[in-house]
Short mmCIF file of C-alpha atoms and ligand atoms in Angstrom, two decimals:
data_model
loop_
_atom_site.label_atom_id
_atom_site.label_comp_id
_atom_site.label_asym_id
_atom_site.label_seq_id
_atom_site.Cartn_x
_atom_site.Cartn_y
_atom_site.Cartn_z
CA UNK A 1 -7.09 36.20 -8.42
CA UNK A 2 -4.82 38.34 -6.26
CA UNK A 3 -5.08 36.45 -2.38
CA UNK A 4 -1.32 37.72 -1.06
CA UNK A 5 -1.94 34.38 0.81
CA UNK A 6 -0.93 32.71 -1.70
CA UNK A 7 2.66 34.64 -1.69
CA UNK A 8 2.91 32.36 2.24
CA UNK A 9 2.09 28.97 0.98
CA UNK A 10 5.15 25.94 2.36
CA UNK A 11 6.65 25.80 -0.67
CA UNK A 12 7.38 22.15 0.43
CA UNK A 13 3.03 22.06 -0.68
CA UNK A 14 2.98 24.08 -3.31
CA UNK A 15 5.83 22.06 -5.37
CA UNK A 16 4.04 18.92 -4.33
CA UNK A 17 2.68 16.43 -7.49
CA UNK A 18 -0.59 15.33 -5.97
CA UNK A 19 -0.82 11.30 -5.48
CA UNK A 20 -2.67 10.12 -9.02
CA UNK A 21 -4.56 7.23 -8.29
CA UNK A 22 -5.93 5.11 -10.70
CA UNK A 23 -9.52 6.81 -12.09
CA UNK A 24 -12.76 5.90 -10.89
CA UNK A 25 -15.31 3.94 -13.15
CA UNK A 26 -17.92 6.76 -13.21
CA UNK A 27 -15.33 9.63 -14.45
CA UNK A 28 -13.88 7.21 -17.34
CA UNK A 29 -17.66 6.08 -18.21
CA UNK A 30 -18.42 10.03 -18.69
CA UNK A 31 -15.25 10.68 -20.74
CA UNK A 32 -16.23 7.62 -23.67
CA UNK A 33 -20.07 7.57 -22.85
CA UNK A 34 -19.43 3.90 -21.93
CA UNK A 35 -21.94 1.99 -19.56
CA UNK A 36 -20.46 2.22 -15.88
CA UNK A 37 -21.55 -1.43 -15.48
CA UNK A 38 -19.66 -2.39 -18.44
CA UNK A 39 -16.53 -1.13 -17.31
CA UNK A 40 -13.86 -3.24 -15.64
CA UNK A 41 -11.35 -1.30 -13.13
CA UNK A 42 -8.43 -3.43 -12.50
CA UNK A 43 -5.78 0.02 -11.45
CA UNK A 44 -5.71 -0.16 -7.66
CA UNK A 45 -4.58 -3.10 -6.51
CA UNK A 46 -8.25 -3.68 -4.93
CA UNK A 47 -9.80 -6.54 -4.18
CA UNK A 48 -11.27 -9.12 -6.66
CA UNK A 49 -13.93 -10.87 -4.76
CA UNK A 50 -15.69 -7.50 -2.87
CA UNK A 51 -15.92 -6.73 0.90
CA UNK A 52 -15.28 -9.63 3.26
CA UNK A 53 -18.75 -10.94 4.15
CA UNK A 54 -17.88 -10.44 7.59
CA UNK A 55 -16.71 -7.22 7.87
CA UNK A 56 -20.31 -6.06 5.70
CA UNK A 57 -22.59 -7.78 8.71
CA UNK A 58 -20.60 -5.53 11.00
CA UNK A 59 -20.90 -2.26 9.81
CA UNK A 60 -25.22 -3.06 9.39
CA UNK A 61 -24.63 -3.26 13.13
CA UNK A 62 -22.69 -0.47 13.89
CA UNK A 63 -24.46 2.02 12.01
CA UNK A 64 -27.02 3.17 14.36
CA UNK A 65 -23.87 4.65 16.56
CA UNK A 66 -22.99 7.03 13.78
CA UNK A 67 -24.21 9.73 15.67
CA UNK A 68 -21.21 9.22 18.18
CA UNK A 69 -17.88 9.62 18.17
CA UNK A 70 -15.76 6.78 17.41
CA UNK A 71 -13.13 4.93 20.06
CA UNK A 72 -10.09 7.24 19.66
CA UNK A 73 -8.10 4.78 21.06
CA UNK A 74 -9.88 2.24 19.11
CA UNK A 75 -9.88 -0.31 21.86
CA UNK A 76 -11.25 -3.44 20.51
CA UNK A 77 -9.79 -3.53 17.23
CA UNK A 78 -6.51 -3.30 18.86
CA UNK A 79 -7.15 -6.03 21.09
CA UNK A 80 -8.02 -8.09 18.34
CA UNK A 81 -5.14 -7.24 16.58
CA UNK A 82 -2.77 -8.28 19.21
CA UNK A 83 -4.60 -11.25 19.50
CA UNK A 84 -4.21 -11.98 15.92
CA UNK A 85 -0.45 -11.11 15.78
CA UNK A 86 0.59 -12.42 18.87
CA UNK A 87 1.86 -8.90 20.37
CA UNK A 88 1.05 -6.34 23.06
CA UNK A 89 -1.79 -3.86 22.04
CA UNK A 90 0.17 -1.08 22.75
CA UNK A 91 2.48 -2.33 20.39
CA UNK A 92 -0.17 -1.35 17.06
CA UNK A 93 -1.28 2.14 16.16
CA UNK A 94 -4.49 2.27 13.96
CA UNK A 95 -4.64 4.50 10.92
CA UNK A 96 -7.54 6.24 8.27
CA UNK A 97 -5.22 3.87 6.11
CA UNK A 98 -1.96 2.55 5.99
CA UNK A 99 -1.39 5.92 4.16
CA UNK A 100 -1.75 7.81 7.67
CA UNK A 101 0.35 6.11 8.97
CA UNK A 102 3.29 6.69 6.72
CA UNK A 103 2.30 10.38 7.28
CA UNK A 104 2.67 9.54 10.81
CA UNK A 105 6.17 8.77 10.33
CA UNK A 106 6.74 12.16 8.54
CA UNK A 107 5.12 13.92 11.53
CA UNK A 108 7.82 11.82 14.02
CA UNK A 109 10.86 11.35 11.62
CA UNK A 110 11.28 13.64 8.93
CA UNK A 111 12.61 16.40 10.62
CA UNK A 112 15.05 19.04 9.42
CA UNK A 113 18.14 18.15 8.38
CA UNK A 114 17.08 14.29 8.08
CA UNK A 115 17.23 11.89 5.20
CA UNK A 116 14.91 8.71 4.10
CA UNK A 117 16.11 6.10 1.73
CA UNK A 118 13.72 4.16 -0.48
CA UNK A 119 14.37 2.18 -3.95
CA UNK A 120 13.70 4.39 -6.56
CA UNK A 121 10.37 2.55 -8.25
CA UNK A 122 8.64 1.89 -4.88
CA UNK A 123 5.68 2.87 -3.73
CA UNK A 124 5.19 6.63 -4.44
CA UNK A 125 3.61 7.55 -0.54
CA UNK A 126 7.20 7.40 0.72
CA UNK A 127 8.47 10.48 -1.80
CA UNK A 128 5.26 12.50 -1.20
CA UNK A 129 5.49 12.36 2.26
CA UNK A 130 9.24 12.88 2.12
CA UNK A 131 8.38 16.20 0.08
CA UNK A 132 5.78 17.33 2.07
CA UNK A 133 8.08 17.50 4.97
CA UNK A 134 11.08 19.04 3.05
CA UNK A 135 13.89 16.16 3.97
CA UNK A 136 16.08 14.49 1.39
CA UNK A 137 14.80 11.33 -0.11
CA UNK A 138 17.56 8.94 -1.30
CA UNK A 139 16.00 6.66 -4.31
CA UNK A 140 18.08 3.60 -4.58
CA UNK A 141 18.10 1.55 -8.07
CA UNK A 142 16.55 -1.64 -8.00
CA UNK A 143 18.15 -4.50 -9.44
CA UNK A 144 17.63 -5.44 -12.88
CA UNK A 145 14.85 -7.87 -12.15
CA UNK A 146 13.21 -4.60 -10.34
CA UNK A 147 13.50 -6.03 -7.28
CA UNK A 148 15.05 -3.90 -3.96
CA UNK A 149 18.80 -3.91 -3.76
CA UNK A 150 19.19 -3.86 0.15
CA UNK A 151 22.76 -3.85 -0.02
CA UNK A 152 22.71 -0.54 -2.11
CA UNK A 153 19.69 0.92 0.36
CA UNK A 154 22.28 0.21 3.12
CA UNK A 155 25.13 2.14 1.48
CA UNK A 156 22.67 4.83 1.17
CA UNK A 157 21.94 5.36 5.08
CA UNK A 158 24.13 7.82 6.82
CA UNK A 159 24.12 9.34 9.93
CA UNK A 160 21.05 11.69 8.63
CA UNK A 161 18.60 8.68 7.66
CA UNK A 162 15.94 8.34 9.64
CA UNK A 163 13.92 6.06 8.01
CA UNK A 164 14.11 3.06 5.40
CA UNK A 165 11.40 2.06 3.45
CA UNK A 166 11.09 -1.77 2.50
CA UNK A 167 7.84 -2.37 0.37
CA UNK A 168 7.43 -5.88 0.43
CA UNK A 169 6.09 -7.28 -1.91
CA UNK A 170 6.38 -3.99 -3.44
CA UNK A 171 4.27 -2.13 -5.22
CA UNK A 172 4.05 -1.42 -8.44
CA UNK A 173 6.87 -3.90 -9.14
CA UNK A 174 5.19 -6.75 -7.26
CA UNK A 175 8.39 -8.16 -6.30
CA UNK A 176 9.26 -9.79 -2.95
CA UNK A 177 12.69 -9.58 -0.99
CA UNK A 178 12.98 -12.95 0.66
CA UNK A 179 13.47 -13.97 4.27
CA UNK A 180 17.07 -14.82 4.07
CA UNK A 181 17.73 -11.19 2.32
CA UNK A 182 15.73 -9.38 4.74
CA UNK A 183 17.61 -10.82 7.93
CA UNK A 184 20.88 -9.83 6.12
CA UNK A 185 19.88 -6.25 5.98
CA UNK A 186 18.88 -6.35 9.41
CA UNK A 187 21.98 -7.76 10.54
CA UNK A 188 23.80 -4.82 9.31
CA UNK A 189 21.67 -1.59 9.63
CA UNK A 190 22.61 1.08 11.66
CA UNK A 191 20.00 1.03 15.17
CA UNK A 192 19.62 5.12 14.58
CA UNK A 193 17.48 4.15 11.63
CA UNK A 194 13.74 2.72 11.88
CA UNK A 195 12.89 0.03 9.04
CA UNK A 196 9.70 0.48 7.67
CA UNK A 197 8.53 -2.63 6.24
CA UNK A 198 5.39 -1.63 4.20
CA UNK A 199 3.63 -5.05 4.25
CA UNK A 200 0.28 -4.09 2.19
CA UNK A 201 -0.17 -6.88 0.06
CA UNK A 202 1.12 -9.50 3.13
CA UNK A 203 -2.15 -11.56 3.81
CA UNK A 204 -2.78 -12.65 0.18
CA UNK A 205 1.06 -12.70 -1.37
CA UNK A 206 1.66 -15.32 -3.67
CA UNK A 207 5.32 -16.12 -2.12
CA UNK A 208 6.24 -16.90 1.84
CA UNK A 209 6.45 -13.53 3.43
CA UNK A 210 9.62 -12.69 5.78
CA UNK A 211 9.47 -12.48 8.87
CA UNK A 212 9.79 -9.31 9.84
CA UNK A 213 7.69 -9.45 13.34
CA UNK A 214 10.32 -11.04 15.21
CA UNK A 215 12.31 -7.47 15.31
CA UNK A 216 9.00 -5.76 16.51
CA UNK A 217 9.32 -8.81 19.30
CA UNK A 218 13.29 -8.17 19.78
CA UNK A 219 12.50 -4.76 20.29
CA UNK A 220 14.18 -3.26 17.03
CA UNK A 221 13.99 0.02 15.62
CA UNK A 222 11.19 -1.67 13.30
CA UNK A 223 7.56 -0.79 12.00
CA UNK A 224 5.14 -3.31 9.92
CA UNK A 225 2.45 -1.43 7.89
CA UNK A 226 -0.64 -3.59 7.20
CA UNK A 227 -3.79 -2.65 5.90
CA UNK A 228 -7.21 -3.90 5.75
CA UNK A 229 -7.26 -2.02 1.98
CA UNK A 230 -6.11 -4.82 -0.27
CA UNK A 231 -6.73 -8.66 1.43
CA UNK A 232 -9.66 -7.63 3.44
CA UNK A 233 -11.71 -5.30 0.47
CA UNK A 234 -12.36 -2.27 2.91
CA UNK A 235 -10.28 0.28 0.72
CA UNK A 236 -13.20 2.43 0.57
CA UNK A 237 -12.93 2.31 4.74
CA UNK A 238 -9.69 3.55 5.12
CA UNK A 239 -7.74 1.63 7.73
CA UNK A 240 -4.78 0.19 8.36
CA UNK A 241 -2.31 -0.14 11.30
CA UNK A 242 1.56 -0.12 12.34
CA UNK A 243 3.27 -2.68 14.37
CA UNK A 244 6.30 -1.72 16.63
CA UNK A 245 7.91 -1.51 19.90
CA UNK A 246 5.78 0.46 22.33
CA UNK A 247 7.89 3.53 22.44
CA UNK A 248 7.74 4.31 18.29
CA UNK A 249 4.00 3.43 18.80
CA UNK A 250 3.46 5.96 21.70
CA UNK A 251 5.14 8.47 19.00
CA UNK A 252 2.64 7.73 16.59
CA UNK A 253 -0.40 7.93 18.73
CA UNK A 254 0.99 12.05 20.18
CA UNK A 255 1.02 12.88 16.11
CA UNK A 256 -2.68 11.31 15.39
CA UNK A 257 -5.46 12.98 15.14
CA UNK A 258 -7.95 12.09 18.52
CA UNK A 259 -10.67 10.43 15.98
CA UNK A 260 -8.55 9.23 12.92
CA UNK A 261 -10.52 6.34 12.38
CA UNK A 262 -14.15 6.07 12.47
CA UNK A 263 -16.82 3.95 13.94
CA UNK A 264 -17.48 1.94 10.78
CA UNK A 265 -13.90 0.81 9.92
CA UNK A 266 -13.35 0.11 13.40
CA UNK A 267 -16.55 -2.51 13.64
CA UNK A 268 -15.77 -3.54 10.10
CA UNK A 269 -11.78 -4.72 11.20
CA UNK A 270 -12.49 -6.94 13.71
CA UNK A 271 -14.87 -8.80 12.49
CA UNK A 272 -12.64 -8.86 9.18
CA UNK A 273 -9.86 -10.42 11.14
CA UNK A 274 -12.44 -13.54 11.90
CA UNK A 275 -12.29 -14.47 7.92
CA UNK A 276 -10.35 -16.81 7.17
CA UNK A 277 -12.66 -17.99 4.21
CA UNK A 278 -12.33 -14.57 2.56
CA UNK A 279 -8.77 -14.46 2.62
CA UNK A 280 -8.78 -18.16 1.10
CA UNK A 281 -11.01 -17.13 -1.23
CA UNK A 282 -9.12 -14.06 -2.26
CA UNK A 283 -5.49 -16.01 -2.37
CA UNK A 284 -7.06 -18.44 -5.06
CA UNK A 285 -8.53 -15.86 -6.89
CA UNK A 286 -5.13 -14.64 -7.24
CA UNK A 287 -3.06 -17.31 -7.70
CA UNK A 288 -5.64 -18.24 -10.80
CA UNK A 289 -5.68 -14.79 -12.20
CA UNK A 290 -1.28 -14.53 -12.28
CA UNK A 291 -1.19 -17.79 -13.84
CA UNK A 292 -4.00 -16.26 -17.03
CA UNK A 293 -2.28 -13.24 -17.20
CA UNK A 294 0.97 -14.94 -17.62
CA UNK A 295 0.00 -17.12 -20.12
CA UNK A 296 -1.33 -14.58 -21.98
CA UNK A 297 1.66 -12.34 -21.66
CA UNK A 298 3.75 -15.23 -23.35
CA UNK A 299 1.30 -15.72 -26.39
CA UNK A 300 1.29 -12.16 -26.67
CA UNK A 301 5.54 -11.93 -26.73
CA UNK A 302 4.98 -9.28 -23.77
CA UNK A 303 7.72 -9.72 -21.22
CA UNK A 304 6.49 -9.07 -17.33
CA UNK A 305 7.78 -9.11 -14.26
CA UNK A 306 7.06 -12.07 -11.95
CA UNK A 307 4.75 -11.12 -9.21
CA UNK A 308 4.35 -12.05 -5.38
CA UNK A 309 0.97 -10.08 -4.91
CA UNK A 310 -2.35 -9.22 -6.70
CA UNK A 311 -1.04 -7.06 -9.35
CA UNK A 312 1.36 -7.39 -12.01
CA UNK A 313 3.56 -4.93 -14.46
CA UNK A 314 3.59 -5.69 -18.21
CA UNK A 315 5.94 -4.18 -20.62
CA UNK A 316 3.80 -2.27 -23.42
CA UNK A 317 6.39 0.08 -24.62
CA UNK A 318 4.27 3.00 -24.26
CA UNK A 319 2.43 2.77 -21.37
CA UNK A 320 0.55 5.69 -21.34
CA UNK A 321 -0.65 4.99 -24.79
CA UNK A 322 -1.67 1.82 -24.09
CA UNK A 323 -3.39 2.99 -20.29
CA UNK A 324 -5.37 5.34 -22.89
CA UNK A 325 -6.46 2.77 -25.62
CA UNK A 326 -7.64 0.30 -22.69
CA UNK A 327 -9.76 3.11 -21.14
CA UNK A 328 -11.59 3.72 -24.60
CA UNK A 329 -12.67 0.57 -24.52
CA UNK A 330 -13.29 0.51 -21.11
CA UNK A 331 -10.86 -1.35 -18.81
CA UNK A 332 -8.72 0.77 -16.27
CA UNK A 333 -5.20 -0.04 -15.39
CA UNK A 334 -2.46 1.92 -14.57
CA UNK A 335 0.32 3.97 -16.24
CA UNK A 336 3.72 3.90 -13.87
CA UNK A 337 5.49 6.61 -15.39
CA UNK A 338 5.38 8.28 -12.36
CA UNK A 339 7.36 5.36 -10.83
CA UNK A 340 10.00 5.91 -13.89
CA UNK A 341 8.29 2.75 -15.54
CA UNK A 342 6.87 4.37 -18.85
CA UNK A 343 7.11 1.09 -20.97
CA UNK A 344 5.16 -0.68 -18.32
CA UNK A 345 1.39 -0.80 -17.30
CA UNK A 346 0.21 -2.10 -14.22
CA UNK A 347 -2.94 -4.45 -14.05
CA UNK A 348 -4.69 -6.07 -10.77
CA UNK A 349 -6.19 -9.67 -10.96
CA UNK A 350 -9.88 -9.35 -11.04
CA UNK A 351 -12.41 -11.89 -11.39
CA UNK A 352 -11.68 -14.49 -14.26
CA UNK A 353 -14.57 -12.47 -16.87
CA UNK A 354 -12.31 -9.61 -16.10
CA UNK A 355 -9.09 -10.91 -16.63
CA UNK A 356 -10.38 -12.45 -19.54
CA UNK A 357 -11.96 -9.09 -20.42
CA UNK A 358 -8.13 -7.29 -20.00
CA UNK A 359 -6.68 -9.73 -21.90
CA UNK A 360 -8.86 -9.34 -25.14
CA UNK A 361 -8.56 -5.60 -25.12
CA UNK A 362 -4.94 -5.66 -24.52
CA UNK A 363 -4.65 -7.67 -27.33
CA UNK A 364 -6.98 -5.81 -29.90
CA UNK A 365 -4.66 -2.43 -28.54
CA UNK A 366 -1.63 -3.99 -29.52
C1 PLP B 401 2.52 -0.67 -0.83
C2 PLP B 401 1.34 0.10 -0.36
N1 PLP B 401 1.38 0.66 0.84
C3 PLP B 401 0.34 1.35 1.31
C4 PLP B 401 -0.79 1.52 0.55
C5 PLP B 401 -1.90 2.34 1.11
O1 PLP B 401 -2.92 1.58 1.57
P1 PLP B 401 -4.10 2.16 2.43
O2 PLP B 401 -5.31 2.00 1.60
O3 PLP B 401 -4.12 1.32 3.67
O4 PLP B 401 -3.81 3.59 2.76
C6 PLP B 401 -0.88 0.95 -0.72
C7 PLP B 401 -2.07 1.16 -1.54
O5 PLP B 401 -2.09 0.98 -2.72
C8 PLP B 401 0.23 0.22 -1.19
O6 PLP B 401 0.24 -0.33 -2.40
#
């Protein structure tokens, strides 16, 4: 079709690889003829145990005030937030996921001329955004055990870099950068640069997370992502939030959107933040699920990469090949290719039947 449009799109969009997230149950049941009930999704990091039981009884409540708008400045949930963290609420900004609000920081940082530094097999958000807004994006190596070299992130900052992206634990590697490295890092990076510490996975890692609140508190050129996606099971909500010193939050909150997050998610977070039981619950879950999926790794010979979160990377060989043969018999993980990981997959801990479930198809693939 000739629309001479098309000759104006920002090429910055046009030469954009769209985010692939892992595919839902209902597309891969259609592509084998497999029973959608049958099939066992463990490719986005979701939860195991469903929505917090909390969270559900909120949303019945709040659903007769669809027909309005939502709190733009979503009031209580901040309150309750920096209740729960111990901060000022003008310290948080809410997003429609923790995704908007690494957008955000595109909309506030990435301006011309500009530079961001990440490791090169972190979580994929920080490149797309980086593209989308046409600055240079610095991918660091990791270390060997693919965990983030902070010293070599460092010696990639220059007087450019705007922002530096710390995915802890990170995804898809799972790996954590421990307290003691962290305050390193942040002993010696330059105060021009803001420290994104994308802290997704934080309520339910399997290892002690660093502190990294105590810069928001010290005033530090420092933002905390959280998200209610992962611990809390409200992916299909989309919210998360950003934790920093007032003025980088008041940055945030000009670039927003008035209504960015709605009604639902709003109710549905604070009452989330009251359950403690569901995060309990979820931890355990976890805990049990890496130490199956280990032990099957090692009777299979397949080497992995110790995790700190709710997901884990296996070394296949070919992971897309073995992404493909899973799906046929209907269990979903993820290829990371796209992270430059091709001889891994990545798997989330589900329930034990679907571990267990994972595990005997991996097997039969290999
Ligand atoms: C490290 C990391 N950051 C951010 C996100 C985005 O989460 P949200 O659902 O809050 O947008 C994810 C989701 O997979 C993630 O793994």
């Amino acid at each position: 079709m000739n629309l001479p449009i098309l000759e104006k799109v920002n090429p910055a969009v046009a030469a954009l690889q769209p985010y692939e997230p892992g595919r839902p149950i209902e597309e891969v049941a259609r592509q084998f003829g497999l029973d959608p009930e049958e099939i066992v999704k463990l490719a986005s990091n979701e939860s195991a145990i469903g929505t917090s039981p909390k969270a559900l009884a909120a949303m019945q409540d709040a659903l007769p005030e669809s027909y309005r708008y939502p709190d733009g400045g979503a009031w209580h949930l901040r309150n309750k937030l920096a209740a729960h963290h111990g901060v000022d609420r003008e310290l948080i900004a809410i997003g429609n996921g923790s995704n908007e609000i690494l957008e955000l920081l595109g909309h506030v940082f990435m301006v011309p001329g500009s530079s961001v530094v990440s490791s090169a097999h972190a979580f994929i958000v920080y490149k797309l955004v980086a593209q989308l807004f046409g600055v240079e994006q610095r991918e660091v190596p990791m270390t060997s055990g693919l965990v983030h070299d902070l010293d070599a992130m460092l010696a990639a900052i220059d007087d450019s870099t705007t922002l530096v992206f710390i995915c802890n634990p990170n995804n898809p590697t799972g790996t954590m950068v421990p307290n003691d490295a962290v305050c390193q890092f942040m002993e010696q990076v330059p105060e021009h640069v803001l420290v994104v510490f994308d802290e997704a996975y934080a309520e339910i890692a399997l290892a002690p997370m660093p502190d990294t609140l105590q810069y928001v508190h010290d005033n530090r050129p420092v933002i905390v992502t959280r998200t209610f996606s992962k611990a809390y099971g409200l992916a299909g909500l989309r919210l998360g939030y950003g934790l920093a010193p007032a003025p980088i939050i008041h940055c945030l909150q000009q670039a927003r959107q008035p209504f960015n997050v709605n009604l639902l998610a709003q109710a549905a977070g604070c009452a989330a933040l009251d359950d403690d039981a569901f995060i309990k619950a979820g931890v355990a879950t976890y805990h049990a699920g890496k130490a199956y999926v280990e032990a099957a790794c090692r009777k299979l010979a397949l080497p992995f990469i110790p995790t700190a979160a709710n997901f884990m990377l296996i070394e296949v060989g070919d992971g897309a090949a073995v992404t493909g043969a899973l799906q046929a018999k209907g269990v979903i993980i993820r290829p990371v290719a796209g992270y430059g990981l091709p001889q891994y997959i990545r798997m989330n801990f589900g329930t034990a039947a679907e571990n267990e479930c994972f595990v005997d198809a991996l097997a039969d693939v290999l």
